[in-house]
PDB file of C-alpha atoms and ligand atoms in Angstrom:
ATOM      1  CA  UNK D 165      44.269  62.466 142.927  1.00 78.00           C
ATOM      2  CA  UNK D 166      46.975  62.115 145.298  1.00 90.00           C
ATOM      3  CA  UNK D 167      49.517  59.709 144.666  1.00 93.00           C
ATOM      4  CA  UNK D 168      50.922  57.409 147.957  1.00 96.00           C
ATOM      5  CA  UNK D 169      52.977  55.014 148.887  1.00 97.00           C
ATOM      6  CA  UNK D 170      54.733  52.337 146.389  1.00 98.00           C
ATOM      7  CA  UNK D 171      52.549  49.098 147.181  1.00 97.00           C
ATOM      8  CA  UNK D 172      54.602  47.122 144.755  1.00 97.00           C
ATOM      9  CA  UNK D 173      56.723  47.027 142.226  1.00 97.00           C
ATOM     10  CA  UNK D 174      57.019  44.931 139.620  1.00 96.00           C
ATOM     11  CA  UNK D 175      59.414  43.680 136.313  1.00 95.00           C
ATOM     12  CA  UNK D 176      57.546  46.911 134.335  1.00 97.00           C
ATOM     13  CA  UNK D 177      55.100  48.620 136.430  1.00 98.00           C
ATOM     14  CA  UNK D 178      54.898  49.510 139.838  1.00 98.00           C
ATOM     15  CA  UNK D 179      51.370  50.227 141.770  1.00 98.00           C
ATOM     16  CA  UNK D 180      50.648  53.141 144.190  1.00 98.00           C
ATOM     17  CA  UNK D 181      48.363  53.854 146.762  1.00 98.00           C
ATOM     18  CA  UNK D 182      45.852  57.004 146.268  1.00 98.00           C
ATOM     19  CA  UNK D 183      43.836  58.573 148.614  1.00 97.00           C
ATOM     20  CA  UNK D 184      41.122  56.444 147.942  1.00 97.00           C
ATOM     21  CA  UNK D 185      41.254  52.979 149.121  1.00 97.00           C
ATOM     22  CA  UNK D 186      39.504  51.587 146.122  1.00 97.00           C
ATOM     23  CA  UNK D 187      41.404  53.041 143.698  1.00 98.00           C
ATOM     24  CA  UNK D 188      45.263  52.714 142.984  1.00 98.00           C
ATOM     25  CA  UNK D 189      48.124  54.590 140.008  1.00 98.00           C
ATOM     26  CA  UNK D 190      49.838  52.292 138.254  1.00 98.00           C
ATOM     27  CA  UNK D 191      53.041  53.253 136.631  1.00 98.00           C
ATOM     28  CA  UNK D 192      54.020  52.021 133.429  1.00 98.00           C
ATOM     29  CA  UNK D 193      58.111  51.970 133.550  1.00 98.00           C
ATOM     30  CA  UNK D 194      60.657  51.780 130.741  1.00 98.00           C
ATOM     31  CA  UNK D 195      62.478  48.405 132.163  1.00 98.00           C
ATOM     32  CA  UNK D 196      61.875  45.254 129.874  1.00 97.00           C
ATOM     33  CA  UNK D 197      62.058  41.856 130.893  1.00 96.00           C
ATOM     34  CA  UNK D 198      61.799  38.813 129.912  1.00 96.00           C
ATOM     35  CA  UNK D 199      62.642  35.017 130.389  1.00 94.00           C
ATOM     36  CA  UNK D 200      61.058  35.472 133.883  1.00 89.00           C
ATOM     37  CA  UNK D 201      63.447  38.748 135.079  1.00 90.00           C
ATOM     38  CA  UNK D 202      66.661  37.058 133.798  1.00 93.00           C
ATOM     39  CA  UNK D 203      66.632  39.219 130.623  1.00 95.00           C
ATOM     40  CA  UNK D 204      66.325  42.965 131.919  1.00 95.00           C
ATOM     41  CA  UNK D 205      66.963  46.423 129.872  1.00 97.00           C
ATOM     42  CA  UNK D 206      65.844  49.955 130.131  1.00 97.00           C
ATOM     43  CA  UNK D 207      64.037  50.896 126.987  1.00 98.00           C
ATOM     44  CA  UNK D 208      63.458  54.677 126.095  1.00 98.00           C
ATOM     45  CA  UNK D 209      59.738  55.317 125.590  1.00 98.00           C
ATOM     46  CA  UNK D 210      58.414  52.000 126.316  1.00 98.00           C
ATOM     47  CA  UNK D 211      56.233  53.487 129.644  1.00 98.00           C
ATOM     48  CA  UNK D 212      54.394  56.081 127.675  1.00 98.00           C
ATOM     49  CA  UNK D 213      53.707  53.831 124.797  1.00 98.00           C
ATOM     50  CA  UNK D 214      52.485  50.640 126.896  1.00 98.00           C
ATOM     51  CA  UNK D 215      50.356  53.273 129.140  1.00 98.00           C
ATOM     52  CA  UNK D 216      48.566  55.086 126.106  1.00 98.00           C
ATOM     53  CA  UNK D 217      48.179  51.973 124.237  1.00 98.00           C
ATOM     54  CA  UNK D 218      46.601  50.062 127.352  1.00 98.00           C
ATOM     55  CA  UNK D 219      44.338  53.506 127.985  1.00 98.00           C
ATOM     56  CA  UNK D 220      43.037  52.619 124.276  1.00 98.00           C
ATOM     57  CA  UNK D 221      42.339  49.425 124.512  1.00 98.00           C
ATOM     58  CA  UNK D 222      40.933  48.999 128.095  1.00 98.00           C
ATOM     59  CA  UNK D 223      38.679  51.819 126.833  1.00 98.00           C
ATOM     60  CA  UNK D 224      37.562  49.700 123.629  1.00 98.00           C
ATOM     61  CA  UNK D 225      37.144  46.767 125.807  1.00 98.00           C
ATOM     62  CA  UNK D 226      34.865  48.504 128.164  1.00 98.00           C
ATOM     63  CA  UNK D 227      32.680  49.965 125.383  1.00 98.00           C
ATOM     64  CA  UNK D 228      32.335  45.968 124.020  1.00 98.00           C
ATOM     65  CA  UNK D 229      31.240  45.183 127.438  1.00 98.00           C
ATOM     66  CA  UNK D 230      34.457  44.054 129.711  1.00 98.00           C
ATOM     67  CA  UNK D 231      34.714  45.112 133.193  1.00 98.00           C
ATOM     68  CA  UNK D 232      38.195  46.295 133.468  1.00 98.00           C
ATOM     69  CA  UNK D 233      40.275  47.971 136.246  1.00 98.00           C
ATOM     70  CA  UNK D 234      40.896  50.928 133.712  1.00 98.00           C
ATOM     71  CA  UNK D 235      39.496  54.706 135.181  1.00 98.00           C
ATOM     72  CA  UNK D 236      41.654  56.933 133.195  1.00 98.00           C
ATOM     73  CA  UNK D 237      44.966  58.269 132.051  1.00 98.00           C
ATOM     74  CA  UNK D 238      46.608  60.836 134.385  1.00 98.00           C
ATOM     75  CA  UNK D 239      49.830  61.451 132.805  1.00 98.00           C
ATOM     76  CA  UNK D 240      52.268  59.708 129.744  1.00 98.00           C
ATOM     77  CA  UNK D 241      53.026  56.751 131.988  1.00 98.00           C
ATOM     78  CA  UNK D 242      50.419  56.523 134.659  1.00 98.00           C
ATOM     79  CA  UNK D 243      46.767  55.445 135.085  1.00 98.00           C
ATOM     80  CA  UNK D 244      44.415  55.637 137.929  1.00 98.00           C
ATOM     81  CA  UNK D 245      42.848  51.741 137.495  1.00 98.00           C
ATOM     82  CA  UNK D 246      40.741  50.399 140.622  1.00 98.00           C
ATOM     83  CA  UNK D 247      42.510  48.111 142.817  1.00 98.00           C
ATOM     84  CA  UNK D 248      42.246  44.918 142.895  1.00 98.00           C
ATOM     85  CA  UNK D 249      43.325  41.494 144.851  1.00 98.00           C
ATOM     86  CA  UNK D 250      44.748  39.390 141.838  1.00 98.00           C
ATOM     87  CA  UNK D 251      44.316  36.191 140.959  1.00 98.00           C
ATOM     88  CA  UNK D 252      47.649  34.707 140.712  1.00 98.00           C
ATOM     89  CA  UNK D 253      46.675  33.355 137.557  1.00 98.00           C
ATOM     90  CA  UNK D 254      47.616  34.302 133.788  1.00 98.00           C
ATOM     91  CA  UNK D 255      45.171  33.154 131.028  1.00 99.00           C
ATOM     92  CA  UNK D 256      46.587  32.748 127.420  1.00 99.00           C
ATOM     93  CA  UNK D 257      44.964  32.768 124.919  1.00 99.00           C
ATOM     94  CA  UNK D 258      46.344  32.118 121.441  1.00 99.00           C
ATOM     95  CA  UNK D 259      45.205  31.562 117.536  1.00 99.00           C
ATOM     96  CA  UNK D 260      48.361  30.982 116.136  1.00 99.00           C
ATOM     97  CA  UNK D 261      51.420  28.875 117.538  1.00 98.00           C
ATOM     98  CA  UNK D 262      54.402  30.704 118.636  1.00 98.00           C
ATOM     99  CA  UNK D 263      56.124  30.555 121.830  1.00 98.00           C
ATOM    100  CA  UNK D 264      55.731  27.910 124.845  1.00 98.00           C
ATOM    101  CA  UNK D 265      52.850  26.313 122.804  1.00 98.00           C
ATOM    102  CA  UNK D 266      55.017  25.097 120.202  1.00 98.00           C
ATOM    103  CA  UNK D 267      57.917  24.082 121.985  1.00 97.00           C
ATOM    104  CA  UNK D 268      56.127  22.070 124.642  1.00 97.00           C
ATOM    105  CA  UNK D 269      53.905  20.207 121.866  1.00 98.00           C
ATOM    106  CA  UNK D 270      56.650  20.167 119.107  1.00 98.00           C
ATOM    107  CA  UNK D 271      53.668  21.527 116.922  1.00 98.00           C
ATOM    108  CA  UNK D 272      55.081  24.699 113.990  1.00 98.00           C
ATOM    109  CA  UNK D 273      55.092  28.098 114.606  1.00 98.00           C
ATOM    110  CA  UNK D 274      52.661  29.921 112.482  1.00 98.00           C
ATOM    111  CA  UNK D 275      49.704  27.388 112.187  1.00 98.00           C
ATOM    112  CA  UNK D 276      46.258  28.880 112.499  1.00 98.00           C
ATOM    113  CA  UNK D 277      44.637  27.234 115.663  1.00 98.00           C
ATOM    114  CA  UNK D 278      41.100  26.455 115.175  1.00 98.00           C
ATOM    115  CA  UNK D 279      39.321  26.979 117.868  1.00 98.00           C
ATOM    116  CA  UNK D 280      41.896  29.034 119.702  1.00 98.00           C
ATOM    117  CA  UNK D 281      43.424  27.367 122.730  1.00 98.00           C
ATOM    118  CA  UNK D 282      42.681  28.719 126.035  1.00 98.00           C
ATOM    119  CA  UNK D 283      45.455  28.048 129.191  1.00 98.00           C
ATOM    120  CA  UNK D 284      46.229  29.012 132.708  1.00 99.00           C
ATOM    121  CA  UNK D 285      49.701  29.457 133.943  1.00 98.00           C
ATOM    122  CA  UNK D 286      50.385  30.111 137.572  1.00 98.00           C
ATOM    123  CA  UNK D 287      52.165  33.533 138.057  1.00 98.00           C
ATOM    124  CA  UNK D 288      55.571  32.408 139.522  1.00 97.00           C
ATOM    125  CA  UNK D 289      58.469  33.724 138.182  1.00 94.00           C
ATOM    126  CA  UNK D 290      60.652  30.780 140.231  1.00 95.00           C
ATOM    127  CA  UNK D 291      58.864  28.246 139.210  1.00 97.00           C
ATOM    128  CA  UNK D 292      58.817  29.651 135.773  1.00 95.00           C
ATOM    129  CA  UNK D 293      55.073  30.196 135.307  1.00 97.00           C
ATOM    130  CA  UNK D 294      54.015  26.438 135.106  1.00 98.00           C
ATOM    131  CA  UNK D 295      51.028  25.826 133.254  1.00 98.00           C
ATOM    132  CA  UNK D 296      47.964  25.053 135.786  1.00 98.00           C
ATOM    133  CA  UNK D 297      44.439  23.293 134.890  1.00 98.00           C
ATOM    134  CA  UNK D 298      40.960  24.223 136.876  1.00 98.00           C
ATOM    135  CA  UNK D 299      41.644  21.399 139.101  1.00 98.00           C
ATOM    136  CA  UNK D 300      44.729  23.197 140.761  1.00 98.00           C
ATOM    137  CA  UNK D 301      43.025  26.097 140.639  1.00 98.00           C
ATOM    138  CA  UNK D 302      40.141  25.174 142.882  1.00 98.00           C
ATOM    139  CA  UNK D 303      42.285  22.543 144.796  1.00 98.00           C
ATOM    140  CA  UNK D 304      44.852  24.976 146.357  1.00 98.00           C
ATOM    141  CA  UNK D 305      42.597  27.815 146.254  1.00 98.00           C
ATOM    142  CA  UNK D 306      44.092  30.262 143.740  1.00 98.00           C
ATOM    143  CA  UNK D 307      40.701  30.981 142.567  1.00 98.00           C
ATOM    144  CA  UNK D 308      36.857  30.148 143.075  1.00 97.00           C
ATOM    145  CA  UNK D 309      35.099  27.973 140.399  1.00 97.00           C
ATOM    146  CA  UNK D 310      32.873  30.863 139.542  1.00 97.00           C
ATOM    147  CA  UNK D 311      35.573  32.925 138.775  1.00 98.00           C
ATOM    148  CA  UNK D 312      37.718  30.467 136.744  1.00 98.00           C
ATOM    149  CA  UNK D 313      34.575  30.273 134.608  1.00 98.00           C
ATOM    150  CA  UNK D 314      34.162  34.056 134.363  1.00 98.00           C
ATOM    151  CA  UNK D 315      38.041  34.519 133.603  1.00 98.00           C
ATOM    152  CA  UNK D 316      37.764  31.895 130.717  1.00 98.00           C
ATOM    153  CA  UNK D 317      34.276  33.570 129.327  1.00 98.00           C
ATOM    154  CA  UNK D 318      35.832  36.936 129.227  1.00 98.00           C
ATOM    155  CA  UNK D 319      39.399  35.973 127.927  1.00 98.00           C
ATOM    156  CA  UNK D 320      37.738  34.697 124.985  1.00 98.00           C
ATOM    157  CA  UNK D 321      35.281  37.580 124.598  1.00 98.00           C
ATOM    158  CA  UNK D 322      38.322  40.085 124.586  1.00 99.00           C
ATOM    159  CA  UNK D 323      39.633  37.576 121.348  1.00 98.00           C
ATOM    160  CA  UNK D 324      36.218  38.476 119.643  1.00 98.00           C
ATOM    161  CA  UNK D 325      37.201  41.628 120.310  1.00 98.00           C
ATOM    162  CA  UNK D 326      40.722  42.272 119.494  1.00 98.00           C
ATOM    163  CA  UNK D 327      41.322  39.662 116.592  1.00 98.00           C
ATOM    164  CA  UNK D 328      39.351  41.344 114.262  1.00 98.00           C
ATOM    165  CA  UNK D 329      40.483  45.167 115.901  1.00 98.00           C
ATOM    166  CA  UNK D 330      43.702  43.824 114.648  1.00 98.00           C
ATOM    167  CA  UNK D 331      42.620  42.098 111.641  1.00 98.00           C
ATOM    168  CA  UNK D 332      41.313  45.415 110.417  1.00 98.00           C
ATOM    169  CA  UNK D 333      44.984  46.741 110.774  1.00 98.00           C
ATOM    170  CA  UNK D 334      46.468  44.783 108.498  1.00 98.00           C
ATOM    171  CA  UNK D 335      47.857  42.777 111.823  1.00 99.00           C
ATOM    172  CA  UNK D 336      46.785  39.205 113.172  1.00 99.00           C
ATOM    173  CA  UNK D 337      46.671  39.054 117.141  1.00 99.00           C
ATOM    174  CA  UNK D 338      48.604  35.646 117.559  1.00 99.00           C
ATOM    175  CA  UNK D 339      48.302  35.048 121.189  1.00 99.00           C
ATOM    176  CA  UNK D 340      47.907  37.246 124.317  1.00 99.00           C
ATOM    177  CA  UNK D 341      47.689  36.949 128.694  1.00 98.00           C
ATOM    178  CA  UNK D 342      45.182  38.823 130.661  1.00 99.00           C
ATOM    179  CA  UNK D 343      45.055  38.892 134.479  1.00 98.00           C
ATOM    180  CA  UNK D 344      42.247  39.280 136.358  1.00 99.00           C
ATOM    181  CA  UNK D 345      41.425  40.508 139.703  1.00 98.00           C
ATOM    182  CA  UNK D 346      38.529  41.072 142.245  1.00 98.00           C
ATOM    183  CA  UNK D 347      36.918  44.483 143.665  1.00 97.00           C
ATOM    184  CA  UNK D 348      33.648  44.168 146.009  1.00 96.00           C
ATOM    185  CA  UNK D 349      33.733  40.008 144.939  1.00 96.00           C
ATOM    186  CA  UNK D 350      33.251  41.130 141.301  1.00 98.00           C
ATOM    187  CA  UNK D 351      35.670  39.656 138.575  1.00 98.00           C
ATOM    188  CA  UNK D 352      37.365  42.636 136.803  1.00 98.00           C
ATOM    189  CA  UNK D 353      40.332  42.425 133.714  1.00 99.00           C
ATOM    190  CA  UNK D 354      43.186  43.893 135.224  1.00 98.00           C
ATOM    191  CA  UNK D 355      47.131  44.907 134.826  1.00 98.00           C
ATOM    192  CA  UNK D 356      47.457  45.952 130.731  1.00 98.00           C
ATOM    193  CA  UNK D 357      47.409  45.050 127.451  1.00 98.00           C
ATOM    194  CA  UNK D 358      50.010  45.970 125.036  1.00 98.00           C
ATOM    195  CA  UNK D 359      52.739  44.723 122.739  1.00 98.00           C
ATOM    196  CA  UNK D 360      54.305  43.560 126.157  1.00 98.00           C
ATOM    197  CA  UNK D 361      51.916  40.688 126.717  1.00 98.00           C
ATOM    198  CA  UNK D 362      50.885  39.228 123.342  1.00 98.00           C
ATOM    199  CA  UNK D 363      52.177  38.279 119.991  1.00 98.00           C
ATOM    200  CA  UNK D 364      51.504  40.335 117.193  1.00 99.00           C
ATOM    201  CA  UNK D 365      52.296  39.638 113.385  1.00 99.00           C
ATOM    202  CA  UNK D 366      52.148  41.400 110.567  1.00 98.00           C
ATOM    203  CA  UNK D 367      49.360  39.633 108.610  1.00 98.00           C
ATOM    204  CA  UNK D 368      51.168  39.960 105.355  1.00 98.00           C
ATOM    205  CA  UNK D 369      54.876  39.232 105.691  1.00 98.00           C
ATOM    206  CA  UNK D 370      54.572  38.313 109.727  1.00 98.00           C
ATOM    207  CA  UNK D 371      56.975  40.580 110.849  1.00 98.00           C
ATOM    208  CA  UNK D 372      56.994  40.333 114.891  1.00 98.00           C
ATOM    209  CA  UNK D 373      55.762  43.571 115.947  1.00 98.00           C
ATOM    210  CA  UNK D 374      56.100  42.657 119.648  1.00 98.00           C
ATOM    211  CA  UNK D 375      58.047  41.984 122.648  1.00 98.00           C
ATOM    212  CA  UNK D 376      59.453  38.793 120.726  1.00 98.00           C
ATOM    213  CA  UNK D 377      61.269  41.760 119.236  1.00 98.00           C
ATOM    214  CA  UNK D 378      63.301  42.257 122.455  1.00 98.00           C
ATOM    215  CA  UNK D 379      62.878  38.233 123.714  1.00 97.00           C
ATOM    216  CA  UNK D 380      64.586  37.223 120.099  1.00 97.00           C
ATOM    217  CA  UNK D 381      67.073  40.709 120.178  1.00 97.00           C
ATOM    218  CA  UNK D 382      65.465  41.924 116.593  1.00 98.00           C
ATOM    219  CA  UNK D 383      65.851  45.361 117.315  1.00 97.00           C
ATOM    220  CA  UNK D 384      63.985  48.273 116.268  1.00 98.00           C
ATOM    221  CA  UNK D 385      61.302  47.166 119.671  1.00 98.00           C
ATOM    222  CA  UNK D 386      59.457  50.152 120.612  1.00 98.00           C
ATOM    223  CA  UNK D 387      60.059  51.781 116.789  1.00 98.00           C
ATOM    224  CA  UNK D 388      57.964  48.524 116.197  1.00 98.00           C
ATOM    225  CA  UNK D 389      55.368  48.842 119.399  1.00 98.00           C
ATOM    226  CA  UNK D 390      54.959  52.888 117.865  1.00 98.00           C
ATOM    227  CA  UNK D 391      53.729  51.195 114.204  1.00 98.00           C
ATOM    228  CA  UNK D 392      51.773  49.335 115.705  1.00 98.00           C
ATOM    229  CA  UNK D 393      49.525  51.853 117.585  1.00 98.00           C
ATOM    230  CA  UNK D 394      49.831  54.172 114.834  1.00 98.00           C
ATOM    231  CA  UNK D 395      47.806  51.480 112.435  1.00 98.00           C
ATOM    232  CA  UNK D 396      45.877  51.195 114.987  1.00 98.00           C
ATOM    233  CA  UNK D 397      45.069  54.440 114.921  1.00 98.00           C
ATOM    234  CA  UNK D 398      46.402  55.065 118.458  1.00 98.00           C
ATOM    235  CA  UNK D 399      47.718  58.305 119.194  1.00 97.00           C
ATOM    236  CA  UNK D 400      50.562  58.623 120.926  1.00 97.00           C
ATOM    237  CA  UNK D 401      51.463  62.365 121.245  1.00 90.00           C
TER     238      UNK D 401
HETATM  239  P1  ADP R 239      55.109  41.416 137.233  1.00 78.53           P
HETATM  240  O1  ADP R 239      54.382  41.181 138.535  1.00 78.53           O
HETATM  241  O2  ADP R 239      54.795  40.338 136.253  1.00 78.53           O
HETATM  242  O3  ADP R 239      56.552  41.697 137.405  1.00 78.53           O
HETATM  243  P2  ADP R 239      54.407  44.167 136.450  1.00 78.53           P
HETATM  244  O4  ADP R 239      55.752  44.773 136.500  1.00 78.53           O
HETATM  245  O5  ADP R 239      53.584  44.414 135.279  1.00 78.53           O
HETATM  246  O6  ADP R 239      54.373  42.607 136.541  1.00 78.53           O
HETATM  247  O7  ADP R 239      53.711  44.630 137.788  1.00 78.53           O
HETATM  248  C1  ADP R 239      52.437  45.019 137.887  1.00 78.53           C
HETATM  249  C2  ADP R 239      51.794  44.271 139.039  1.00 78.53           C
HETATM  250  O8  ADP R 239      50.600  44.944 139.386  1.00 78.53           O
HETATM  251  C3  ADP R 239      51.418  42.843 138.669  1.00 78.53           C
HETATM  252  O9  ADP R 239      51.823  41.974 139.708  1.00 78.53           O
HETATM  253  C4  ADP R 239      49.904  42.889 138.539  1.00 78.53           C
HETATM  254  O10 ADP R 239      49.329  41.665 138.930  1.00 78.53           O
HETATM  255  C5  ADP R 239      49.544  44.009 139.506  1.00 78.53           C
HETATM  256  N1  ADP R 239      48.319  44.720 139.160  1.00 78.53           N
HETATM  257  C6  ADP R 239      47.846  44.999 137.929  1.00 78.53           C
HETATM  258  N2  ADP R 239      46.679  45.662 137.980  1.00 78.53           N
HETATM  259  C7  ADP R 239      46.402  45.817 139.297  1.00 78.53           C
HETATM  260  C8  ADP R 239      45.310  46.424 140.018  1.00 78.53           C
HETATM  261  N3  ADP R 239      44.301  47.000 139.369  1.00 78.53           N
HETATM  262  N4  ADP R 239      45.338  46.390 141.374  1.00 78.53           N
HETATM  263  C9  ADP R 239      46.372  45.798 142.023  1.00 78.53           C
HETATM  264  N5  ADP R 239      47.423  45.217 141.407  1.00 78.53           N
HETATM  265  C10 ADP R 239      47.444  45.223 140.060  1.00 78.53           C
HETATM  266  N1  UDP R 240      52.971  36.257 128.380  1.00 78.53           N
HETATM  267  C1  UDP R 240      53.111  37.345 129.208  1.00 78.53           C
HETATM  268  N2  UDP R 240      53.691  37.178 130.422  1.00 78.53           N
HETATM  269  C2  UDP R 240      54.127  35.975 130.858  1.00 78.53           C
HETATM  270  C3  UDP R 240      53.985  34.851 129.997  1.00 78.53           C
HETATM  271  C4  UDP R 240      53.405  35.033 128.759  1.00 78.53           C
HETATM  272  O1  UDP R 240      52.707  38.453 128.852  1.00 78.53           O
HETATM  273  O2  UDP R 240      54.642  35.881 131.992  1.00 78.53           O
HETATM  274  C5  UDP R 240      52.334  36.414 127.058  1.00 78.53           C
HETATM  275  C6  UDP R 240      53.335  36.352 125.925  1.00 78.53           C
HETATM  276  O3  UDP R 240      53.794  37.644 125.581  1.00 78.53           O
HETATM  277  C7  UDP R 240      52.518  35.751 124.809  1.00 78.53           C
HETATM  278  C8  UDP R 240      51.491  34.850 125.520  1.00 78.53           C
HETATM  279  O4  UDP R 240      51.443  35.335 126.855  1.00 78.53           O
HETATM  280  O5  UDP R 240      51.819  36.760 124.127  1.00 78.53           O
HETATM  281  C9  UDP R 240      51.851  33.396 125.492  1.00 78.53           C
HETATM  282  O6  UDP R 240      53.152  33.239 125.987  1.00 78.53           O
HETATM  283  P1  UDP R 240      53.899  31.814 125.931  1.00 78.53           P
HETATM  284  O7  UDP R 240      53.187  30.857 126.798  1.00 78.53           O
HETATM  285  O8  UDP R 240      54.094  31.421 124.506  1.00 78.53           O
HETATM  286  O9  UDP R 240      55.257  32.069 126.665  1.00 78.53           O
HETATM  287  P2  UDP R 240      56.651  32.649 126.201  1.00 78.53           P
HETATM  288  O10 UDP R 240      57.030  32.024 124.917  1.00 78.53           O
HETATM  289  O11 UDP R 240      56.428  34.114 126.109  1.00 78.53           O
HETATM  290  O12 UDP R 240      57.532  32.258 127.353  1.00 78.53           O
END
């Protein structure tokens, strides 16, 4: 597979062009951000990590059922994935409180959420990543009604999935974002998953195995992110 041009690049991965137009490398980097880009750092490791454990759990996802983007691993930090046109959207998921949830309601951090809350939040780092409702959705066009429907069904059948992958761990999945994009009109999971974009506690003491670690400056992040997929039974080497 020949690797192109840079089509974009983003806070932690960039995306290249192959020689196939349906298919595209993307390139799992070492930066960290967070607070929307104003918190940046370099962190050794973090690329290969967040690639092998996506690789994993795409591939787990897939086998459950869930169209994803994922092909196949081609190195430590890249993947060949099929390209899609994202939805601008991000759709959160969460069955404990932590994070935005609990500061925009006031409600605790650590309460069980029963059912778990679905959201969308507009992907906009300048406008911070409001959160959106179907109605804005389908009113300025940022997806079809079919699709919002489709993203919502699937978000919550990847919960099915992962809460109790985690559970089984020794690790409770607190909250997580998928995005979602569109090949050939057909609603596919994109972008990753990893301890980048989702909240993971130890179910036990609830030590944040996450990228709170780095958001909250606990230290020991990718240490953390390596436990993680080693419980999991991930292998990293
Ligand atoms: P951000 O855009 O939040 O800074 P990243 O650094 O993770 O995020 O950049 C990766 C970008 O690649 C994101 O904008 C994501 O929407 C996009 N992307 C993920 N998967 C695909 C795909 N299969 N095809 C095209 N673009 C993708
Ligand atoms: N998340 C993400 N990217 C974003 C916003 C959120 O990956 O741009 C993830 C985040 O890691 C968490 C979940 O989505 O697992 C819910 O995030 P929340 O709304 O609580 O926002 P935060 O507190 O991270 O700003």
């Amino acid at each position: 597979m020949q690797m192109g041009e840079e089509l974009f690049s983003g806070k932690a991965k960039s995306v290249y062009r192959t020689d196939d137009p349906e298919l595209c490398i993307l390139r799992f980097r070492d930066d960290t951000s967070a607070f929307d880009g104003e918190k940046i750092e370099q962190l050794a490791d973090k690329g290969k990590v967040n690639n092998i454990f996506n690789a994993h759990i795409m591939a787990l996802l897939a086998s459950e059922g869930v169209p994803t983007h994922f092909v196949k691993r081609l190195s430590d930090t890249d993947s060949l994935v099929r390209k899609l046109d994202m939805i601008p959207v991000e759709c959160v998921v969460r069955n404990y409180a932590a994070g935005s949830l609990c500061k925009r309601y006031g409600i605790e951090e650590g309460i069980s959420i029963e059912p778990p809350t679905f959201e969308f939040f507009l992907k906009n780092d300048e406008l911070h990543d409001p959160m959106i409702n179907d109605s804005h959705i389908i009113s300025f066009g940022w997806a079809k009604p079919e699709h919002i429907e489709e993203m919502k069904t699937l978000t919550i059948k990847v919960n099915s999935i992962l809460r109790q992958f985690f559970l089984e761990s020794g690790m409770l999945l607190v909250d997580y974002k998928l995005e979602f994009g569109l090949s050939n009109g057909e609603l596919i999971l994109g972008d990753e998953f990893s301890p980048d974009g989702c909240r993971i506690w130890d179910k036990t003491t609830r030590n944040k195995m996450d990228k709170d670690r780095f958001r909250q400056g606990l230290g020991n992040v990718i240490e953390t992110y390596k436990e993680v997929a080693q419980r999991l039974g991930i292998d990293l080497n």
